[in-house]
Coordinates of C-alpha atoms and ligand atoms in Angstrom, one line a residue:
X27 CA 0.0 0.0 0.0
X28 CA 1.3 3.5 -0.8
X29 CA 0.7 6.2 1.4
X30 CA -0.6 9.6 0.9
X31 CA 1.4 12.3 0.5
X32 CA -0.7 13.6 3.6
X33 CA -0.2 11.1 6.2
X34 CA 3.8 10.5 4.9
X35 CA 4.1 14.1 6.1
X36 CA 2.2 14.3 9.1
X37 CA 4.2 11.2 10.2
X38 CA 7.2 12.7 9.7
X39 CA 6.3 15.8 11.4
X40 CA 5.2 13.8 14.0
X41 CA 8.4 12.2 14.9
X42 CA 10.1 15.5 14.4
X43 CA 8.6 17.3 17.0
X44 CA 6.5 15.3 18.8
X45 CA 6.6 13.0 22.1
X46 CA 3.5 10.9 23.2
X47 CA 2.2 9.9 25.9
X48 CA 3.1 6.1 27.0
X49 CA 4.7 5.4 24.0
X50 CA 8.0 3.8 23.1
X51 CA 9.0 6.7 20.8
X52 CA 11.4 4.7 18.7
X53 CA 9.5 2.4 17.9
X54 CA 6.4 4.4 16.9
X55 CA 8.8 6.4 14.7
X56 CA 10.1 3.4 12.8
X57 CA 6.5 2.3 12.3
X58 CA 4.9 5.3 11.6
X59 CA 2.1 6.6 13.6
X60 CA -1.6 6.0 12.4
X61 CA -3.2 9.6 11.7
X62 CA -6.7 10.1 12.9
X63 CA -8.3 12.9 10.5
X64 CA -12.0 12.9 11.7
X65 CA -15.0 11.0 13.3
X66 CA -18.7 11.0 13.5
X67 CA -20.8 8.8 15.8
X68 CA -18.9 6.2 17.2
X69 CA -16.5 6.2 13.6
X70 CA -13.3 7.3 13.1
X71 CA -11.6 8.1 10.0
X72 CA -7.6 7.7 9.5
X73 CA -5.2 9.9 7.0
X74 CA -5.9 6.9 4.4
X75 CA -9.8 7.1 4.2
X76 CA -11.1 3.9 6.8
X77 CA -13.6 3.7 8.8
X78 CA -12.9 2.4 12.2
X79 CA -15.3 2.1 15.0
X80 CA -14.5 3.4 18.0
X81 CA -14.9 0.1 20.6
X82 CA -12.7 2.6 23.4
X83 CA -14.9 5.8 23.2
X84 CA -11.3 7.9 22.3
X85 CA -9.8 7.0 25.9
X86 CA -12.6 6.1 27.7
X87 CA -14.2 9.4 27.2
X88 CA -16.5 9.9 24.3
X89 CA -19.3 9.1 26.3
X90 CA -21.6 10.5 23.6
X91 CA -20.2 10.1 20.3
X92 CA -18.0 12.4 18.4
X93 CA -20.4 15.0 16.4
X94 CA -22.5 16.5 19.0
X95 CA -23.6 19.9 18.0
X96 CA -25.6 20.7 21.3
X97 CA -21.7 20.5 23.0
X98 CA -20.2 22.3 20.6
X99 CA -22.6 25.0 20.2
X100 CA -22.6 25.0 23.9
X101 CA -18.7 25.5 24.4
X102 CA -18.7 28.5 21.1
X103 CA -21.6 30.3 22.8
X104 CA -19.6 30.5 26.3
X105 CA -16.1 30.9 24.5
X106 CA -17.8 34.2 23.1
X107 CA -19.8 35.5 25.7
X108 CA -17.0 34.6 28.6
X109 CA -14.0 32.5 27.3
X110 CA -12.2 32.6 30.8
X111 CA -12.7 33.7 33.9
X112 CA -11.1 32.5 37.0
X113 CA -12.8 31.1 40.4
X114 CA -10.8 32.8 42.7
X115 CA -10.7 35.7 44.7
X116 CA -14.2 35.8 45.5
X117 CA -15.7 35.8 41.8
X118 CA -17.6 32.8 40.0
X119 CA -19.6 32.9 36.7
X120 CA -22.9 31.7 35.6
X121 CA -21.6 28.2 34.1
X122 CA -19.4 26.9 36.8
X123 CA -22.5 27.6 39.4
X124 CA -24.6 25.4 36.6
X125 CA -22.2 22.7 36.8
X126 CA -21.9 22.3 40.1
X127 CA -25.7 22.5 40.4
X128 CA -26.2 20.0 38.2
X129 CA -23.4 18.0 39.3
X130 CA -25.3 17.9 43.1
X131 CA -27.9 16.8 41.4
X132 CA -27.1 13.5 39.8
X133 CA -24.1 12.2 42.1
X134 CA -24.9 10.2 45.3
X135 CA -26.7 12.2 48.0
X136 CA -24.0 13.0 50.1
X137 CA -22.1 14.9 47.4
X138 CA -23.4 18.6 47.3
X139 CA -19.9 20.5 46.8
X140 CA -17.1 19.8 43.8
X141 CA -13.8 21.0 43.3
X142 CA -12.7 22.1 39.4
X143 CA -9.4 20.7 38.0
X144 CA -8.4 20.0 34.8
X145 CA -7.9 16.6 34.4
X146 CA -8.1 12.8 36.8
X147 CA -4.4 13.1 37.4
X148 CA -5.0 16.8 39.1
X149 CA -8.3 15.5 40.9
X150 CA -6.7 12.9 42.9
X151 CA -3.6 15.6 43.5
X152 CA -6.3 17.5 44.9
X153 CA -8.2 14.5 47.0
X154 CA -4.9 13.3 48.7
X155 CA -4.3 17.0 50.3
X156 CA -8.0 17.5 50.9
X157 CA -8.1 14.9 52.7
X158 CA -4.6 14.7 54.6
X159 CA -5.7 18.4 55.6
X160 CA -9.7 16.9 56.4
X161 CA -7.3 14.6 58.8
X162 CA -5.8 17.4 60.1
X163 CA -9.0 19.5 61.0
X164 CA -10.0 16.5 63.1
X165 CA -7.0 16.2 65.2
X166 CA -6.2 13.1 63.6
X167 CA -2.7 14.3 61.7
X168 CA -1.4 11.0 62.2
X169 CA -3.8 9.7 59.5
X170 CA -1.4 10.6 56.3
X171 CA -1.2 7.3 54.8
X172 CA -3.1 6.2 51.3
X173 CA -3.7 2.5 50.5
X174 CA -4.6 2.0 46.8
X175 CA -4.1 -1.1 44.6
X176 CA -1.7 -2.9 41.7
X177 CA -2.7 -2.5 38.9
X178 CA -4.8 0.5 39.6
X179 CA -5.0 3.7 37.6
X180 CA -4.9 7.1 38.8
X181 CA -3.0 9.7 36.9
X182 CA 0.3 10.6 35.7
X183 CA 0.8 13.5 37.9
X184 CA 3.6 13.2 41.0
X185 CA 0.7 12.0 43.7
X186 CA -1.5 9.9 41.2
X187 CA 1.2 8.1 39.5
X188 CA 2.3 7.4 43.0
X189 CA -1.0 6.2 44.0
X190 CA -1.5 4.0 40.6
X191 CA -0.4 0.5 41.0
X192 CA 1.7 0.3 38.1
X193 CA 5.4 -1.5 38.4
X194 CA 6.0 -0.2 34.6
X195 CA 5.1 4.0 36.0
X196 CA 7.4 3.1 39.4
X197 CA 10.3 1.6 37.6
X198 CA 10.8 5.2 36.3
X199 CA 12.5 7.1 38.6
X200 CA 11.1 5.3 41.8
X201 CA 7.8 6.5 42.9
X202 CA 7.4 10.2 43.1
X203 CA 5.2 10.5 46.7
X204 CA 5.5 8.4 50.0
X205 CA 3.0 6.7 52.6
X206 CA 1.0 5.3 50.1
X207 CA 0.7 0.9 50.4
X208 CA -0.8 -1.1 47.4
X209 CA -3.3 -3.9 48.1
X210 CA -3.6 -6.8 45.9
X211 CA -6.5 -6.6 43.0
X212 CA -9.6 -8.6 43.0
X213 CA -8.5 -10.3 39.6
X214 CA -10.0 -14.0 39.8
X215 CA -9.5 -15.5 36.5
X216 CA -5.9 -14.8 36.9
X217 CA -5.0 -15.2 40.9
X218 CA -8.0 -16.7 42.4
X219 CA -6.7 -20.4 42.1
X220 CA -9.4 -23.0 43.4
X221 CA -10.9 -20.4 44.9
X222 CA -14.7 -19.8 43.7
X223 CA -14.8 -15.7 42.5
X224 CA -17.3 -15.0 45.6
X225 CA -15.0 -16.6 48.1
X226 CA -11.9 -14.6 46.2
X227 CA -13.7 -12.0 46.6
X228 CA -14.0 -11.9 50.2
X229 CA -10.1 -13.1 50.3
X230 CA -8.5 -10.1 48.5
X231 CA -11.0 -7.7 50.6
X232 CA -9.9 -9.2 54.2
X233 CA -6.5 -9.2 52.5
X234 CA -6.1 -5.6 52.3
X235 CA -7.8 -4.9 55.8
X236 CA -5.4 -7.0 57.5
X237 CA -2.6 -4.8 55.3
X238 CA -4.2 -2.0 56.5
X239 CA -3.7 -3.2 60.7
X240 CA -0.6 -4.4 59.9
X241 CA 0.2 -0.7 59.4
X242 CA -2.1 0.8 61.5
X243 CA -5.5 1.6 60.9
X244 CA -5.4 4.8 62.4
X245 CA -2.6 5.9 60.3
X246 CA -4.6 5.5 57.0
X247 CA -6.1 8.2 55.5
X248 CA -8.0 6.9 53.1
X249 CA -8.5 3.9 50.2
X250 CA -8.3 5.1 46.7
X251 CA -10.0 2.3 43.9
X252 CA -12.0 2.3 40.8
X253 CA -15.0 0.6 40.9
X254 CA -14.0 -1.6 38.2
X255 CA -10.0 -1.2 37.0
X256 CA -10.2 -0.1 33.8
X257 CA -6.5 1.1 32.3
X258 CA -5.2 -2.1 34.7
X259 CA -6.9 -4.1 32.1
X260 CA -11.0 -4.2 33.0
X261 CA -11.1 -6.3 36.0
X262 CA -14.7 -6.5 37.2
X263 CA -14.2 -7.9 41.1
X264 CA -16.5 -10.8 41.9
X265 CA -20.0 -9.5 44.3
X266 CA -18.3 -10.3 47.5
X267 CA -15.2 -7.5 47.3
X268 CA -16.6 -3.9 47.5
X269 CA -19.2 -4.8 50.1
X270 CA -16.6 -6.7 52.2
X271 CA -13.7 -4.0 51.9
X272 CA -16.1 -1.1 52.2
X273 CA -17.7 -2.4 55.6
X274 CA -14.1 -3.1 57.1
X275 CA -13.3 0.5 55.9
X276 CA -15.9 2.5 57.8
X277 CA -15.3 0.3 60.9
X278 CA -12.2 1.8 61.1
X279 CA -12.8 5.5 60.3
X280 CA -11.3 5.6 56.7
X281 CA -12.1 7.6 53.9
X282 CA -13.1 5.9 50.3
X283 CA -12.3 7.7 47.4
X284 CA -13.8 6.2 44.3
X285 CA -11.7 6.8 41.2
X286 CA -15.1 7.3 38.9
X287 CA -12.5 8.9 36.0
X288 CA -13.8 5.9 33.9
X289 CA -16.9 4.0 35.8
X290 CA -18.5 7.6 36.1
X291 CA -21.5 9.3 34.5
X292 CA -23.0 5.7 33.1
X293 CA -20.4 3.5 31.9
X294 CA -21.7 0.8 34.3
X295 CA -25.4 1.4 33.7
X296 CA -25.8 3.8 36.9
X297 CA -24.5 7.3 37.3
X298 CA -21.4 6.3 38.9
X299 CA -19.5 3.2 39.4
X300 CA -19.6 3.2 43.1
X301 CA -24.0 2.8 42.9
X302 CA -23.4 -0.6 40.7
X303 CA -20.3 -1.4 43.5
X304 CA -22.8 -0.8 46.4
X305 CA -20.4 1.2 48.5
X306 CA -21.0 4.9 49.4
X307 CA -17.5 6.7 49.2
X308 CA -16.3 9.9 51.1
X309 CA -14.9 11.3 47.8
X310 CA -15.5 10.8 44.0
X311 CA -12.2 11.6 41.6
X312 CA -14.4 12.7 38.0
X313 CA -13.1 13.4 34.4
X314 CA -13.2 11.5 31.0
X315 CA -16.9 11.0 31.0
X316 CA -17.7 14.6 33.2
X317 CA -17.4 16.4 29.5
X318 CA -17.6 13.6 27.2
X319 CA -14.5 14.2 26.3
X320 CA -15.7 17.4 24.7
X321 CA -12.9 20.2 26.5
X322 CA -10.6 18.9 29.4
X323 CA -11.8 18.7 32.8
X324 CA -12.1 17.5 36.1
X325 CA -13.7 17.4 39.3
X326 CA -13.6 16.3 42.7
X327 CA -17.1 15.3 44.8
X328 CA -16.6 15.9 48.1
X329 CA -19.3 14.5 50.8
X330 CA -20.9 16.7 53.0
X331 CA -19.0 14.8 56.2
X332 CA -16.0 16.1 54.4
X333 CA -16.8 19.6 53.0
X334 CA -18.3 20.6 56.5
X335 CA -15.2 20.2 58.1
X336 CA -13.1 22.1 55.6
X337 CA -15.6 25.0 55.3
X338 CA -16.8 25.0 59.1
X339 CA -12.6 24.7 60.6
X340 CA -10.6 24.9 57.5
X341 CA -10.2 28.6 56.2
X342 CA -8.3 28.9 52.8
X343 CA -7.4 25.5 51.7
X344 CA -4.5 26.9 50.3
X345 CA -4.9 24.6 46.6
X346 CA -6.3 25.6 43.4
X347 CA -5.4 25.8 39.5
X348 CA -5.4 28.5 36.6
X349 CA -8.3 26.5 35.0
X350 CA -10.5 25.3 38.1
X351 CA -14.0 25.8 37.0
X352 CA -13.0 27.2 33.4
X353 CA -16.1 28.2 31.7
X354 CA -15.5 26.7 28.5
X355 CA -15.3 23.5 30.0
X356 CA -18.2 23.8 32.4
X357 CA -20.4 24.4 29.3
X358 CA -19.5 21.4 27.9
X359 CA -20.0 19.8 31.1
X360 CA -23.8 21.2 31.7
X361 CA -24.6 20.7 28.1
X362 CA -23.5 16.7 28.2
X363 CA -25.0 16.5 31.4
X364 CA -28.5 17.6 29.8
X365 CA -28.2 15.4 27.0
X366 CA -27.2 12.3 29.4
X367 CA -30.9 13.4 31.0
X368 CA -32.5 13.9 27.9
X369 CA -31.8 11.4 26.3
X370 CA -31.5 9.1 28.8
X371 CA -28.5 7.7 28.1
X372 CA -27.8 6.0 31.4
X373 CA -31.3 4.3 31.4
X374 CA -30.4 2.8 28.3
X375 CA -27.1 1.5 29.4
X376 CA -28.9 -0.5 32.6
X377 CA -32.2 -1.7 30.1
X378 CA -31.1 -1.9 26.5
X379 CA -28.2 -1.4 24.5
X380 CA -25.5 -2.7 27.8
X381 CA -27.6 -6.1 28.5
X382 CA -27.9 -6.6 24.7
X383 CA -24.0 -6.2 24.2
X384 CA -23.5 -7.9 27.3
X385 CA -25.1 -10.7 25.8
X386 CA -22.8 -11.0 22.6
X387 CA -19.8 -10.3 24.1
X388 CA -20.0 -13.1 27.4
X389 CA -20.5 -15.3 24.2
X390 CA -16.8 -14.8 23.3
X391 CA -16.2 -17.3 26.2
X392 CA -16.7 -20.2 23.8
X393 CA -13.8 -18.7 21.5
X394 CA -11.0 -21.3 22.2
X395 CA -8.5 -18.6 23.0
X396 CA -10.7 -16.7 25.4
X397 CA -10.5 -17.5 29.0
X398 CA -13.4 -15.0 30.3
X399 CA -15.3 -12.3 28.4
X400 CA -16.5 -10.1 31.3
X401 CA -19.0 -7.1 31.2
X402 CA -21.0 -4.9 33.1
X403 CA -23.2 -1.7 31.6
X404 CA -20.3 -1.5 28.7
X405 CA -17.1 -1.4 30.6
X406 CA -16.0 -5.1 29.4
X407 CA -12.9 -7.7 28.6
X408 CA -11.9 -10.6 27.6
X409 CA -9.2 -12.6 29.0
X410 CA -6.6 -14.5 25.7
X411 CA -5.3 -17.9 26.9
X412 CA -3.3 -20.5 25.2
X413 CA -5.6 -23.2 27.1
X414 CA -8.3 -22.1 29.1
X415 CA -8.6 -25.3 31.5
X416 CA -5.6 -24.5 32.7
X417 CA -6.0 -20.7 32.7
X418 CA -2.5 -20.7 30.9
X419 CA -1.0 -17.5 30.0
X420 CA 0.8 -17.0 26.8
X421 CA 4.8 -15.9 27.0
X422 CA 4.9 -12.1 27.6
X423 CA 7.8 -11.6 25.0
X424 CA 4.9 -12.6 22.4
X425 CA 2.7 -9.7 23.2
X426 CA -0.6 -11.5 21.9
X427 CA -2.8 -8.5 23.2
X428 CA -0.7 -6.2 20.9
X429 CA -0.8 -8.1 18.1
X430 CA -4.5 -9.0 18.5
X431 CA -5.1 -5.1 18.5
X432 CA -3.5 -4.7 15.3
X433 CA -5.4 -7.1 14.0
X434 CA -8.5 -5.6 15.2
X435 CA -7.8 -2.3 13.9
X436 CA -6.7 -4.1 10.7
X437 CA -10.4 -4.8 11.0
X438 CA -11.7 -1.7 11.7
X439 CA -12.2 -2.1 15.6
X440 CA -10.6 -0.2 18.4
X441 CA -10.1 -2.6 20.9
X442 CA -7.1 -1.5 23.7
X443 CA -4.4 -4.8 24.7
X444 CA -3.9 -4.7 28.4
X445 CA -1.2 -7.7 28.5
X446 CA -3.4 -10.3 27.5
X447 CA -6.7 -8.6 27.9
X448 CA -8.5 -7.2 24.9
X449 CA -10.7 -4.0 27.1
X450 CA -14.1 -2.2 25.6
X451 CA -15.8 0.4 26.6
X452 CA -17.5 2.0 23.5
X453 CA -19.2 5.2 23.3
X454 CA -22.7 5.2 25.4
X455 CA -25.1 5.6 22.5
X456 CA -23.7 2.9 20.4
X457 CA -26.6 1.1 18.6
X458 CA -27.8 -2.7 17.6
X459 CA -26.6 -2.4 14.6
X460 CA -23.0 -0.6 15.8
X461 CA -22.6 -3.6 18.2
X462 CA -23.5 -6.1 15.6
X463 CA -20.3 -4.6 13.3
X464 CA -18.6 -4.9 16.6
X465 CA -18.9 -7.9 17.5
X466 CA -18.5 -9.3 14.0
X467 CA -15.3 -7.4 13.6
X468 CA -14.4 -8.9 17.2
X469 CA -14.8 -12.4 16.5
X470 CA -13.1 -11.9 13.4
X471 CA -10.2 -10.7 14.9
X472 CA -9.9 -13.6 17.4
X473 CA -10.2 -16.0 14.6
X474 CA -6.9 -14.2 12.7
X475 CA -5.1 -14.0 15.8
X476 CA -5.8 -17.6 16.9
X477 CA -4.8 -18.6 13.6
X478 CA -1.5 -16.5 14.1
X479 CA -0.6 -17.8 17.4
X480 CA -1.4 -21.7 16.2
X481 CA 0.9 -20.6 13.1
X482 CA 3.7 -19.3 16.0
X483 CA 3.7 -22.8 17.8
X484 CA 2.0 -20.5 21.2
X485 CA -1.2 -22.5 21.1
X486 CA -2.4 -26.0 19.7
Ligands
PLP501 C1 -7.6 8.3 33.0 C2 -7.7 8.1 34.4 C3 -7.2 9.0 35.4 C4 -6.4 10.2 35.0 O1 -7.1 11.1 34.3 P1 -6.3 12.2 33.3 O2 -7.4 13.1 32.9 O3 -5.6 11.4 32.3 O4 -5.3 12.9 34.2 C5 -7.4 8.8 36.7 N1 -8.1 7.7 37.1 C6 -8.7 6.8 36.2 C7 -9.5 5.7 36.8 C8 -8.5 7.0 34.9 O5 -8.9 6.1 34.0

């Protein structure tokens, strides 16, 4: 195939001038990156004219499709009447004050106050000082320790790569912030052993409790976790886990924080993760979904057990950025928050379009290289194995997750490769027909991959 005189020049301006984020930049420049040009729906066109659809909603993000008028006609109205503004010294404008408004009004009842920031990295910054200072308002200073989990996701910033649970982030220059503890992941398929998933469950749960008064409960802050992992590679914990952990929690006075930067505003067929999860956290870390995408943003929901502290004791909490509350991205915000009501995209997750992918995709089970195909609202996986009686992994040197994504995208399907888990969470408002293509395009791509691995001598 040639190329286009277009996407040979873009590719070479790339790897001029440009470094990306988690990449291996030599080796993307002697590959030559694919060029994304436009996209409508849940489609994406590339530099060379095809059609792809969209199985990871951009990064988890596009919530509502790409092509939404009613958010971009929102976002050029308030860039003309008020493009920026900031939220400090006693001033606010009329679209942060709808936000947060509306915000109150679809999160759990306990959140009535948020806190602006532009991105999930900057929103668990802000959590772990708001709630080391919460700590310290209630003569509790000794509480300044974190307890996340591997293979959990926070951010790339100092404190959230630190929280994340990722060897690969750690490795790289050690990890950036102290006192924080990782707990193990409720990941059955590939640690639960004889172990039924419910009785796992309850395992990893009273696992991290007894991590947690090993150190000293009363020197925890708080536990940071996603609902369900999604950059960790879409691990849905069996019933038992979040009910479990969350009980032990509050027995001993700590704070949750639900990471909601992915399992937020529907992806699991509620408004946020933690309602499907059953647990009722202290703090909620919001992004990705909060603008569909749309403009950068990000948001912290902070309970009422923890704002009334900080407002009632706490004078200036001394933390803030240039773009907390911008107004640009507060339209977007109010405007896909509208449409999520209007259109009742959420609904439709829990009765229709989630249970009818669901459905397909659990069916990828009988695929003779798929060890589980999990999925809940439309956060899902599936699992490769070389032999799934034994729950055998395949050699990590032969990256089958990478080179089943290029075969997917060969296909016209984005699916992301965590190690050897294929991850989807398409955009919201995907239809029947959209996860039919899908789920063709995902079988196919199993099919050519199997037959690629059986060719390598990596399965029989
Ligand atoms: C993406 C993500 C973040 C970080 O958000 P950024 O906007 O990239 O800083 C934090 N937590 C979770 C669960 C995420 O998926």
């Amino acid at each position: 195939m040639t190329l286009s005189n277009l996407t040979t020049h873009l590719r070479q301006e790339d790897a001029a001038h440009h470094l990306h984020p988690f990449t291996n930049t030599r080796e993307l420049n002697g590959r030559g990156v694919r060029v994304i040009t436009k996209a409508s729906g849940v489609h994406l066109t590339d530099s060379e004219g095809h059609r792809i659809l969209d199985g990871m909603a951009g990064l988890w993000c596009m919530a509502l499709g790409y092509g939404r008028s009613e958010i971009v006609q929102a976002v050029t109205k308030q860039l003309e009447e008020l493009p920026y503004y900031n939220t400090f010294f006693n001033t606010t404008h009329p679209s942060v004050v709808e936000m947060s408004r509306l915000l109150s009004e679809v999160t759990p009842p306990q959140f009535n106050h948020f806190f602006f920031t532009g991105s999930g990295s900057e929103s668990n910054d802000t959590i772990l000082r708001m709630a080391a200072y919460y700590w310290d308002l209630m003569d509790q200073p000794e509480r300044k320790i974190f307890i996340s989990r591997r293979g959990g996701y926070h951010g790339s910033t100092v404190a959230a790569a630190a929280l994340g649970g990722f060897g690969s982030m750690h490795k790289q220059g050690g990890v950036p912030v102290g006192n924080i503890f990782h707990a193990p992941q409720p990941s059955w398929w590939e640690e639960g052993g004889d172990l039924s998933p419910e009785d796992f469950g309850r395992k990893v749960a009273n696992d991290t409790l007894a991590l947690i008064d090993g150190i000293g409960s009363k020197r925890v802050a708080a536990f940071i976790g996603e609902p369900i992992q999604g950059a960790g590679g879409v691990i849905i914990p069996p019933a038992t886990y979040w009910p479990t952990l969350a009980a032990g929690l509050k027995e001993r006075g700590i704070l949750l924080i639900s990471d909601e930067v992915i399992c937020g505003f529907g992806r699991t067929g509620n408004w946020f993760g933690c309602e499907t999860m059953g647990t009722e956290p202290d703090f909620m870390t919001m992004a990705k979904g909060i603008t569909s995408g749309y403009v950068p943003m990000g948001a912290v929901a902070v309970s009422d057990k923890v704002a009334d502290v900080l407002i009632a004791k706490g004078g200036e909490f001394a933390h803030g950025y240039t773009y907390s509350g911008h107004p640009a991205a507060c339209a977007a915000g109010v405007a896909v928050l509208n449409l999520l009501r209007t259109e009742k995209v959420i609904e439709r997750v829990r009765d229709d379009i989630g249970p009818y992918l669901q459905a397909k995709w659990r069916m990828l089970a009988d695929h003779p290289m798929v060890g589980e195909a999990v999925m809940t609202g439309m956060i899902g996986s599936i699992r490769l194995t070389p032999n799934k009686a034994s729950r055998a992994s395949f050699p990590e040197a032969a990256d089958v997750g990478m080179a089943t994504r290029n075969f997917s995208f060969d296909n016209g399907l984005v699916m992301r490769a965590v190690g050897d888990r294929m991850v989807l969470a398409p955009p919201l408002v995907l239809t029947h027909a959209e996860a039919d293509e899908l789920m063709e395009k995902a079988v196919r791509t199993l099919d050519m991959s199997m037959a690629a691995q059986r060719k390598a001598g990596l399965m029989a």
